[in-house]
Coordinates of N, CA and C in Angstrom, one line a residue:
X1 N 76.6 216.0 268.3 CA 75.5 216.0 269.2 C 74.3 216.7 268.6
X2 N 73.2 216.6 269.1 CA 71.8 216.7 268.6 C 71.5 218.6 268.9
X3 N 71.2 219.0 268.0 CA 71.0 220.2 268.2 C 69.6 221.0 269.3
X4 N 69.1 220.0 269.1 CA 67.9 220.1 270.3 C 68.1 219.5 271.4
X5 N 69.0 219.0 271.7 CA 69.3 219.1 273.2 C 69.3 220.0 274.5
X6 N 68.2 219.2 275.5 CA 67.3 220.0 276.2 C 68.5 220.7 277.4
X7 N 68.5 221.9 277.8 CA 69.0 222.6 278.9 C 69.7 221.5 280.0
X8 N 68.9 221.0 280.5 CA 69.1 219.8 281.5 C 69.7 218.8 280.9
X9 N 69.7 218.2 279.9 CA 70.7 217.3 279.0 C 72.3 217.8 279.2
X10 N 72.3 219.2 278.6 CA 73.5 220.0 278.7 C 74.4 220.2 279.9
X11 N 73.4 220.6 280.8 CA 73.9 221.3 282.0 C 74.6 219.7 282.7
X12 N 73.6 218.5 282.8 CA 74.5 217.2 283.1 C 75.6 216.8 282.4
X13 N 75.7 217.2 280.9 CA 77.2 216.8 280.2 C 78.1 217.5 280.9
X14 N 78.0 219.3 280.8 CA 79.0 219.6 281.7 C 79.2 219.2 283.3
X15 N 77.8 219.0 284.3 CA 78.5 218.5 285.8 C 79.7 217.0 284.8
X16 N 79.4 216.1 284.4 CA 80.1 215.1 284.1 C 81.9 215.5 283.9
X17 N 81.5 216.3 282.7 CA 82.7 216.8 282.6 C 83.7 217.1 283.6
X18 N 83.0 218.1 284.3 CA 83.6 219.0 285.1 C 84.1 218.2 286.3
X19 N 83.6 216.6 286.9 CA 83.8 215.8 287.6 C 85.0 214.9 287.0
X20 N 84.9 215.2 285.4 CA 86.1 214.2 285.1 C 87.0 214.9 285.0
X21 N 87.3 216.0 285.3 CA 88.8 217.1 285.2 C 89.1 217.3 286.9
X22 N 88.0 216.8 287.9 CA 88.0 216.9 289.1 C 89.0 215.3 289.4
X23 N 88.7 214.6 288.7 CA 89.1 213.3 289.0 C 90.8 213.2 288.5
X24 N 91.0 213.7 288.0 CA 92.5 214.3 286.9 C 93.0 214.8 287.5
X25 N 92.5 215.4 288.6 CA 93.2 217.0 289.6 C 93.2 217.9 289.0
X26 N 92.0 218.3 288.0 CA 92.3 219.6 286.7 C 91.2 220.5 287.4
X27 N 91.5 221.9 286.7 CA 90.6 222.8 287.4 C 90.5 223.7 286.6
X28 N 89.0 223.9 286.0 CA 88.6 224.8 285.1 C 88.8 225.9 284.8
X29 N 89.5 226.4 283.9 CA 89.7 228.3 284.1 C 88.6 229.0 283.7
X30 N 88.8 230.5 284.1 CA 87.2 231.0 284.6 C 86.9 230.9 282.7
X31 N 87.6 231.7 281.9 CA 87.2 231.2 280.4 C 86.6 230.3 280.2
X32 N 86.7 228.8 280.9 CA 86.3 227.2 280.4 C 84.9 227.7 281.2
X33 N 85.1 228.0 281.9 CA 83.6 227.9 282.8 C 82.5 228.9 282.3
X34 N 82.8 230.2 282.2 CA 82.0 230.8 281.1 C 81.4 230.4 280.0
X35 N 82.6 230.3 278.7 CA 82.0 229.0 277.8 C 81.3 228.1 278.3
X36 N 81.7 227.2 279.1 CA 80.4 226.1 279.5 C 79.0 226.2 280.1
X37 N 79.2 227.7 280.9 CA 77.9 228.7 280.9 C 77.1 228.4 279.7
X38 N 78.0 229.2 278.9 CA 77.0 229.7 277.5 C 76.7 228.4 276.8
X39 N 77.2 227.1 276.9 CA 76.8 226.2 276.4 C 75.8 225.5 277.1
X40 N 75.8 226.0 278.4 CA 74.3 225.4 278.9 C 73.1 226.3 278.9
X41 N 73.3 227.4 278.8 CA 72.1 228.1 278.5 C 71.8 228.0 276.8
X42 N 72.5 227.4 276.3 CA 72.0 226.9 274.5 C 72.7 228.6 273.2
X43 N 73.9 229.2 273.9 CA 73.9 230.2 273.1 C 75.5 229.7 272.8
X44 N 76.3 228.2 272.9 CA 76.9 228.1 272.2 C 77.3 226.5 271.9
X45 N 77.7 225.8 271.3 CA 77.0 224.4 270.6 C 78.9 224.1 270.8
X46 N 79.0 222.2 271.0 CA 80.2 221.9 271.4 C 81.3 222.4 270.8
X47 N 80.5 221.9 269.2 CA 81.4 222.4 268.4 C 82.6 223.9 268.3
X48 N 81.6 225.1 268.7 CA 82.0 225.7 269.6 C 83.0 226.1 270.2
X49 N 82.7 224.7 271.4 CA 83.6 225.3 272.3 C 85.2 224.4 272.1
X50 N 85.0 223.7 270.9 CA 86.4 223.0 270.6 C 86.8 223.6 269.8
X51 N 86.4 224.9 269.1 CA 86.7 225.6 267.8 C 87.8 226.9 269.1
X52 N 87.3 226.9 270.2 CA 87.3 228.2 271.1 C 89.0 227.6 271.3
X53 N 88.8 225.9 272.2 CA 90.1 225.5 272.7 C 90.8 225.2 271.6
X54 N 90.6 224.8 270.3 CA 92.0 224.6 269.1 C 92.9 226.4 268.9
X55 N 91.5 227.7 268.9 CA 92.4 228.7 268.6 C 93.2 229.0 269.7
X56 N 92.8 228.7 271.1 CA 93.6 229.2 272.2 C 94.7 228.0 272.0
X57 N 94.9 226.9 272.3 CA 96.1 226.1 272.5 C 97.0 225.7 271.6
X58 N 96.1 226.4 270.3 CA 97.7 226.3 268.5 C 98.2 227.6 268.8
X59 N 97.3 228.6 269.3 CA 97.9 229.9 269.2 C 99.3 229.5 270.7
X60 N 98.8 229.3 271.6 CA 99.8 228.9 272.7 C 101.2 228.0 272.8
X61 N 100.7 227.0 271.5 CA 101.8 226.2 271.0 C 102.9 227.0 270.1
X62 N 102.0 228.1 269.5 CA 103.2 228.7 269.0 C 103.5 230.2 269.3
X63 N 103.4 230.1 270.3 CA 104.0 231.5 271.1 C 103.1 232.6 271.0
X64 N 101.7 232.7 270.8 CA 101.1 234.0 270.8 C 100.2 233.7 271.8
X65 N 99.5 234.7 272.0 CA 98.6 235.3 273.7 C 97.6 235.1 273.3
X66 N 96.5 234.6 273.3 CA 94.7 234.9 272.9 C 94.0 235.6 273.6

């Protein structure tokens, strides 16, 4: 994704998102929602936030707490 992507670009990727985990029956934990805070106000980038979910769910897969 483009690094200049405007506030309002962002903030609609996540409603989308957040409607396609609604559509799943999934429900954001306040961690996911925070992070998605900080990525709509531009102080953290996708990449980011999938660097955030690999350490949480390898660490979980193999038995430690994050």
């Amino acid at each position: 994704m483009k690094a200049n992507v405007s506030k309002a670009v962002r903030k609609k990727i996540v409603a989308n998102t957040l409607g396609s985990m609604r559509v799943a029956k999934l429900a954001p934990s306040p961690s996911l929602l925070t992070s998605l805070d900080s990525y709509i106000n531009g102080q953290k980038t996708t990449n980011d936030l999938l660097i955030e979910a690999r350490l949480k769910y390898v660490a979980l897969r193999h038995g430690q707490i994050v």
